[in-house]
CSV table of C-alpha atoms in Angstrom, one decimal:
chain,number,residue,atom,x,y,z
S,1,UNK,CA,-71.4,-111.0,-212.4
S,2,UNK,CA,-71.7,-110.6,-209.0
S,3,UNK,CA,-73.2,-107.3,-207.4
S,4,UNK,CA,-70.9,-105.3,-204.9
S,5,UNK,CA,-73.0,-106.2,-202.0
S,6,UNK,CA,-72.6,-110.1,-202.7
S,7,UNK,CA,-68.6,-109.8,-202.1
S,8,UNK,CA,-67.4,-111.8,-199.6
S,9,UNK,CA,-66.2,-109.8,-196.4
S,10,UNK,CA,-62.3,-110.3,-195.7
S,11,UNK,CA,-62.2,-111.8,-192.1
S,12,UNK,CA,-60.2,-108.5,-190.0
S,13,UNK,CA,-60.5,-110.0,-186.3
S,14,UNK,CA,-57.2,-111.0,-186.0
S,15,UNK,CA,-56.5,-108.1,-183.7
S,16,UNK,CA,-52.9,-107.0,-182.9
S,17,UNK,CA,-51.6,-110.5,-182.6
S,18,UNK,CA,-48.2,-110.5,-183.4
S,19,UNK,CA,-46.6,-112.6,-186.0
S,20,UNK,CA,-43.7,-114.7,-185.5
S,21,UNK,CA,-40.7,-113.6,-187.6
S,22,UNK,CA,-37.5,-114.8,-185.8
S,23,UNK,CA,-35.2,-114.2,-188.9
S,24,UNK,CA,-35.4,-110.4,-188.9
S,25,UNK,CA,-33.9,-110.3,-185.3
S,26,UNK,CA,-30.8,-112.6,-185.9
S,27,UNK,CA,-30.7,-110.1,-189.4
S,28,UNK,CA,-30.8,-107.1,-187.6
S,29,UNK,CA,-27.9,-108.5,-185.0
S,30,UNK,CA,-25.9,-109.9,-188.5
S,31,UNK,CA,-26.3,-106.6,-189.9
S,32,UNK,CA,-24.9,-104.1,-186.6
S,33,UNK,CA,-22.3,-106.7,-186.3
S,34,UNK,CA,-21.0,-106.8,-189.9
S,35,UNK,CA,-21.4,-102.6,-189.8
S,36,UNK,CA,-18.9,-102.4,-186.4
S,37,UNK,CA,-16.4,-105.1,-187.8
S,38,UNK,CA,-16.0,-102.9,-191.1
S,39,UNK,CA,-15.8,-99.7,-188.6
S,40,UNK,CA,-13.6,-101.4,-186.9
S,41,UNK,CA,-11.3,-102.8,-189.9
S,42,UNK,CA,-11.6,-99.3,-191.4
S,43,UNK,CA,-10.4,-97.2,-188.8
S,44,UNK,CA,-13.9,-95.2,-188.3
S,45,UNK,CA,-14.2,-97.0,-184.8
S,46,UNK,CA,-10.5,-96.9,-182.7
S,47,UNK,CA,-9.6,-100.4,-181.5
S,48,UNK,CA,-8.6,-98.6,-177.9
S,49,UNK,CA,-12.1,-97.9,-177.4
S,50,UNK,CA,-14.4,-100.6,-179.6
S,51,UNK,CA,-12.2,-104.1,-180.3
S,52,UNK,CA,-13.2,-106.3,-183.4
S,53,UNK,CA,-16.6,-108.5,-183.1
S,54,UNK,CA,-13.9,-111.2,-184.9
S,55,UNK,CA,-11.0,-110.7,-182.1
S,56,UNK,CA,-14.0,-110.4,-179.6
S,57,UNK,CA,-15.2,-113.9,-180.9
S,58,UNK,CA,-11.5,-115.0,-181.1
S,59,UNK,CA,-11.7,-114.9,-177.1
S,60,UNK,CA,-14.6,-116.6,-176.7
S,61,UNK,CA,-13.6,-119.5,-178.5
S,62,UNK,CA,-10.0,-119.5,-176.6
S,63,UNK,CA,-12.2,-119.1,-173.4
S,64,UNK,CA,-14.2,-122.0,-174.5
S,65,UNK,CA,-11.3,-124.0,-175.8
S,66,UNK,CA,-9.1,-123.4,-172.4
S,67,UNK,CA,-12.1,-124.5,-170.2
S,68,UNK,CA,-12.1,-120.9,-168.7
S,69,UNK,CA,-15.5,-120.6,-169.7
S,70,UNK,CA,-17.5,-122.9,-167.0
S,71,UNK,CA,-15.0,-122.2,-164.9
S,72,UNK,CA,-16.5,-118.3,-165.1
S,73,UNK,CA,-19.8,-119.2,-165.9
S,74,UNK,CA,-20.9,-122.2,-163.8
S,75,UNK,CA,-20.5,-120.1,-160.4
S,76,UNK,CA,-22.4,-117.0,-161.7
S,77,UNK,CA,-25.6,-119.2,-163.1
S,78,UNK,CA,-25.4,-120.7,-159.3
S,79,UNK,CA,-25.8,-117.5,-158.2
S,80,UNK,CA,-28.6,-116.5,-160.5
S,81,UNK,CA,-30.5,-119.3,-160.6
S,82,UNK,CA,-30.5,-119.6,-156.4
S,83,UNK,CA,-31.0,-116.2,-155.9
S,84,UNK,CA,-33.3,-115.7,-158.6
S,85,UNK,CA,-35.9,-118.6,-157.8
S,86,UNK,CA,-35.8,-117.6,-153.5
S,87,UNK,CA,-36.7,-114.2,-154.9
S,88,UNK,CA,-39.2,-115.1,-157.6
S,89,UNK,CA,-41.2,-117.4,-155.4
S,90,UNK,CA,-41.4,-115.2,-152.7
S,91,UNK,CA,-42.5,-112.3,-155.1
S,92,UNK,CA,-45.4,-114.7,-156.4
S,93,UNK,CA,-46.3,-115.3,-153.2
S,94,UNK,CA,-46.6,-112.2,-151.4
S,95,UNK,CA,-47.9,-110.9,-154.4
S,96,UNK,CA,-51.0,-113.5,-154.8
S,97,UNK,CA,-51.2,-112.9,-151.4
S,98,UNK,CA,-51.4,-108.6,-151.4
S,99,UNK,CA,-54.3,-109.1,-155.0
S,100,UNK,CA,-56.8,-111.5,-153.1
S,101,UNK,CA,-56.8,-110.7,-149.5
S,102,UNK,CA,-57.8,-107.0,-148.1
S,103,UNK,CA,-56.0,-107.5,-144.9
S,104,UNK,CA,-52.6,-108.5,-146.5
S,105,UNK,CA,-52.7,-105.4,-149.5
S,106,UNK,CA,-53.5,-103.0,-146.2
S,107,UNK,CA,-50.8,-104.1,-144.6
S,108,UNK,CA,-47.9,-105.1,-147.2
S,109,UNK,CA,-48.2,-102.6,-150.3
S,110,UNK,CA,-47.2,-99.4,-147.9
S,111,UNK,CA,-43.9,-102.0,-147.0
S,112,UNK,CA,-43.8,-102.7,-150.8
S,113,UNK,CA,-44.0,-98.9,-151.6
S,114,UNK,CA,-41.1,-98.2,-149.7
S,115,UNK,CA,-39.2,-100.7,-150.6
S,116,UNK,CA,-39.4,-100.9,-154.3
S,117,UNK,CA,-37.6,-97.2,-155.2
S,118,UNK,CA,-34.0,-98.1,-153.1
S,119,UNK,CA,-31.6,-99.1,-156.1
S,120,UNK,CA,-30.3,-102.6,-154.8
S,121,UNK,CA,-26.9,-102.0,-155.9
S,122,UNK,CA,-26.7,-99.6,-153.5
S,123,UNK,CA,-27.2,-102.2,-150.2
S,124,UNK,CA,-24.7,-104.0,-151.4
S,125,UNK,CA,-22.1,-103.3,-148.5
S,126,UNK,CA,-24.9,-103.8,-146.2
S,127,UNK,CA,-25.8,-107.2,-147.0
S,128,UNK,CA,-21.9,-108.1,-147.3
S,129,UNK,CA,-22.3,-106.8,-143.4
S,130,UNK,CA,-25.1,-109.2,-142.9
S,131,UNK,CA,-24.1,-112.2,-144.5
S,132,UNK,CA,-20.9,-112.5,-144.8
S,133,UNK,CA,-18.6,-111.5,-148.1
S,134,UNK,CA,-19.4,-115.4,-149.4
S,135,UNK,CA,-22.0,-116.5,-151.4
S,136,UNK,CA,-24.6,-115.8,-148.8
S,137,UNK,CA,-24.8,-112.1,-149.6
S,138,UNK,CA,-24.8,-113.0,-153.2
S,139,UNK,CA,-28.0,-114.9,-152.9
S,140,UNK,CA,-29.7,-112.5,-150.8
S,141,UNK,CA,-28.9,-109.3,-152.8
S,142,UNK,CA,-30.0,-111.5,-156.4
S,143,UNK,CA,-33.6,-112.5,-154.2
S,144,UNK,CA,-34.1,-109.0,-152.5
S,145,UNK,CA,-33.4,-107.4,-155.9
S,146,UNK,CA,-36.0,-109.8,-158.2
S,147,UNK,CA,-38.4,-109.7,-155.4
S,148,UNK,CA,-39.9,-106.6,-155.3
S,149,UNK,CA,-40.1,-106.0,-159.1
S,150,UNK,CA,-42.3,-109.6,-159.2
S,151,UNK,CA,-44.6,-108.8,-156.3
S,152,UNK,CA,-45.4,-105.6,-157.6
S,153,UNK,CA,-45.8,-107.2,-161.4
S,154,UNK,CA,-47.8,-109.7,-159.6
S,155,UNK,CA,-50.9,-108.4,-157.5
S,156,UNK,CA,-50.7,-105.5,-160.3
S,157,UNK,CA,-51.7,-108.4,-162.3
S,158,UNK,CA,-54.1,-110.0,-160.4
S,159,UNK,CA,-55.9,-106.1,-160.0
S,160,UNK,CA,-56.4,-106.2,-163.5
S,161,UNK,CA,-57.9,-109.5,-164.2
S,162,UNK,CA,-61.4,-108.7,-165.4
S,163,UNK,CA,-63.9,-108.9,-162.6
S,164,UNK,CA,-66.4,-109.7,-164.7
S,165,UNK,CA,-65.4,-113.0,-165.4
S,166,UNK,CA,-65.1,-113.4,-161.6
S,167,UNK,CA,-68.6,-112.0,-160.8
S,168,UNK,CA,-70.1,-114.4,-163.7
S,169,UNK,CA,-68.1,-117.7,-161.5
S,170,UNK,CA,-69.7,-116.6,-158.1
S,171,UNK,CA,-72.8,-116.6,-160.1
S,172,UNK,CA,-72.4,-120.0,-160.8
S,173,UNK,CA,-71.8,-120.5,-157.4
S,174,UNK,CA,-67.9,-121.7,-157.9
S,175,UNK,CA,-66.2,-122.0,-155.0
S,176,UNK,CA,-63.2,-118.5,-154.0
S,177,UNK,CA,-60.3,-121.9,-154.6
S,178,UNK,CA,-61.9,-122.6,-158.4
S,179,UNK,CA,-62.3,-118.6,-159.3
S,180,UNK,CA,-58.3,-118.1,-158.0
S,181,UNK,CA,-57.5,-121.4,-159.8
S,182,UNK,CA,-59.8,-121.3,-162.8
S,183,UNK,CA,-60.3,-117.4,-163.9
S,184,UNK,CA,-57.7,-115.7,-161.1
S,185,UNK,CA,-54.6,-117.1,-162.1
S,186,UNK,CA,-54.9,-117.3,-165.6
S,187,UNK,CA,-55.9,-114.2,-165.9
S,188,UNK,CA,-53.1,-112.7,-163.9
S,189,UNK,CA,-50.1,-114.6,-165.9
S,190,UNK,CA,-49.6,-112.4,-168.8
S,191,UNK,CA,-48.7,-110.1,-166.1
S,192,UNK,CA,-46.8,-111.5,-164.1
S,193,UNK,CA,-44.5,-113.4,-167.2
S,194,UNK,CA,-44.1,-110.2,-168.5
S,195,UNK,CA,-42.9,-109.1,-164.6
S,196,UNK,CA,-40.7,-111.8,-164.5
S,197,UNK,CA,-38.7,-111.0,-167.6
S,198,UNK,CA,-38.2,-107.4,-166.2
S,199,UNK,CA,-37.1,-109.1,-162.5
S,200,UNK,CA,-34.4,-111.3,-164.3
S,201,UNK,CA,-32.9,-108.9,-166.1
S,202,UNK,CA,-32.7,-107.1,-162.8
S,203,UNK,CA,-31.2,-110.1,-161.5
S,204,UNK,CA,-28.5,-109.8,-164.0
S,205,UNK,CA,-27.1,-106.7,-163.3
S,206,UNK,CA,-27.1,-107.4,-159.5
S,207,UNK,CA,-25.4,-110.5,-159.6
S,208,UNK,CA,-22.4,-108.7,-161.8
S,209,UNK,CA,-22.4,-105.9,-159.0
S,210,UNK,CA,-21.9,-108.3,-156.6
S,211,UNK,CA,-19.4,-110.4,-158.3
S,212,UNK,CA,-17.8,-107.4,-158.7
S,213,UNK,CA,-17.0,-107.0,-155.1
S,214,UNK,CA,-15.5,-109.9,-153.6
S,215,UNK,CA,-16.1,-112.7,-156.1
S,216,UNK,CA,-12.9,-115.3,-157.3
S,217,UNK,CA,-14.6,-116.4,-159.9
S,218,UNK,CA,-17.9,-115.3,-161.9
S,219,UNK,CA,-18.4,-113.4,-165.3
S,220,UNK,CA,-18.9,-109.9,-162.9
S,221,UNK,CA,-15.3,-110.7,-161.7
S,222,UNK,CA,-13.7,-111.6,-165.0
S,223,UNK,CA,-15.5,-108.4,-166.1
S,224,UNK,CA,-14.2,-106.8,-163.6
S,225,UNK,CA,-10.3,-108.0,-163.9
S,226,UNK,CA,-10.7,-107.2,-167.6
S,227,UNK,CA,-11.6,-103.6,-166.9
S,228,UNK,CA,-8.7,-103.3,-164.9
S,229,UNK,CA,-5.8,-104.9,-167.5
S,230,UNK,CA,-7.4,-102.8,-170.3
S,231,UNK,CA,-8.3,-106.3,-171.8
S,232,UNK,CA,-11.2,-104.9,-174.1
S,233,UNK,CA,-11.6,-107.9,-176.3
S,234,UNK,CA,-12.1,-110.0,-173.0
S,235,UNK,CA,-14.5,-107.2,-171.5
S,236,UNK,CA,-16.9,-107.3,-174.4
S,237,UNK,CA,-15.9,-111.2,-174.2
S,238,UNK,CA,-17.7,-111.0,-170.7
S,239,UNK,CA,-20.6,-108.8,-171.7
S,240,UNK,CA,-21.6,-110.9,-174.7
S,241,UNK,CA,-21.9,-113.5,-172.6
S,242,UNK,CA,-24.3,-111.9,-169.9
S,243,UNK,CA,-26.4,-110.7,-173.4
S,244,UNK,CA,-26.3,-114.2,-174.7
S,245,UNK,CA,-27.8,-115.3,-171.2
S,246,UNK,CA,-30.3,-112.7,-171.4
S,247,UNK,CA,-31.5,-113.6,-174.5
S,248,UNK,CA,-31.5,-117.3,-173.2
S,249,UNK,CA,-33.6,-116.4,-170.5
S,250,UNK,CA,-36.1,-114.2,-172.7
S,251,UNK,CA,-35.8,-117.3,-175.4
S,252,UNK,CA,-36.9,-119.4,-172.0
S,253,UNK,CA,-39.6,-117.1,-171.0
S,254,UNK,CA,-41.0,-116.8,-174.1
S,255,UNK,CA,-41.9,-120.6,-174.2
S,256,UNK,CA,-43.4,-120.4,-170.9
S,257,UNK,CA,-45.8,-118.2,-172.6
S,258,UNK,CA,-46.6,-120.3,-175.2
S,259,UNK,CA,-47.3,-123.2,-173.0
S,260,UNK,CA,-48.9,-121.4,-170.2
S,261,UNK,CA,-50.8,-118.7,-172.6
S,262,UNK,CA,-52.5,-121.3,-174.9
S,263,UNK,CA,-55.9,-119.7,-174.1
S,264,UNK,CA,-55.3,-116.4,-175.6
């Protein structure tokens, strides 16, 4: 018989890490939607203020079936995806820029500072004034509004890479291009993935308030019409579509992770 202190020792290093359980969100969304189609069908939800998930679905699939859909969607991914990337890159950029060099944080984070807390929905009409009531305001009002979430989620990022690790490389006399490259960046891109998902979701909600105003065509506009003919199956038609891209764009993010995380 073995004696107590001869028992093997359970390995408990494993940290927080999550575990991957994918079924119990797609549950979770089964089980709200199944509760508000019965409040629905049962009269504890009023169909003037909450339609059915089923005539809700119903919608989509005519949307889909009439070729509506693209139609709707196409020009508003255009928008997000231009508008998004200008601001994205630039975000990256100033905010590489604003963690390595002294000169550029003294002179860009006040700029940064001031700039971060004006609500972007708010310079709407401005940027209409600026560019125009086309697509150019669009692009610039999606950019401003992902940029400044991303720089600050950016050299925020690179402040808290551990400088350890970079004194320990300039021991080993590395070069300032292999610490940025080797320790500096991927260090910093947990942070700024997890800024980015916070900047496209702002980039969401700016490009329906700005198809809202001035857009033909564009799931903010068809939205927007929908609020106005009291169309509540195609409203929450339009709104489950801008969740369904958010969760694509989580879903998208989440790989990046994976693939650019491996080290962790």
């Amino acid at each position: 018989m073995n004696s107590p202190s001869k028992q093997p020792v359970p390995f408990r290093g494993g940290g927080f890490a999550p575990q991957p359980k994918a079924w119990v969100g797609v549950v979770v969304f089964i089980v709200l939607i199944a509760l508000w189609e019965v409040g629905s069908r049962t009269g504890f939800l009023s169909p003037l203020t909450m339609p059915r998930p089923s005539n809700v679905w119903l919608t989509f699939v005519d949307l889909w079936q009439s070729g509506m859909l693209w139609q709707q969607l196409l020009p508003s991914l255009t928008r997000l995806a231009v508008g998004a990337s200008v601001g994205v890159l630039i975000g990256i950029s100033l905010g590489l820029m604003i963690g390595l060099f002294s000169l550029a944080r003294a002179g860009l984070v006040p700029l940064i500072s001031a700039l971060f807390p004006i609500p972007k929905i708010a310079l709407l009409p401005l940027f209409v004034i600026w560019f125009g009531i086309d697509e150019a305001s669009k692009y610039a009002l999606i950019a401003f509004g992902t940029f400044t979430p991303t720089v600050v989620a950016t050299y925020g990022a690179v402040d808290n890479v551990d400088r350890s690790l970079i004194r320990m490389g300039q021991s080993f006399s590395m070069s300032w291009f292999s610490i940025v490259r080797k320790i500096v960046l991927p260090g910093a891109m947990p942070g700024i993935l997890s800024g980015l998902r916070v900047s496209l979701a702002i980039a969401i909600i700016l490009l329906v308030a700005a198809e809202m105003l001035g857009a033909e065509y564009g799931i903010g506009a068809y939205i927007l019409q929908a609020g106005s003919l009291y169309d509540l199956e195609r409203l929450f038609t339009g709104v489950a579509i801008l969740s369904l891209l958010g969760v694509i764009i989580s879903f998208v993010i989440g790989q990046l992770e994976k693939r650019l995380l491996k080290w962790r």
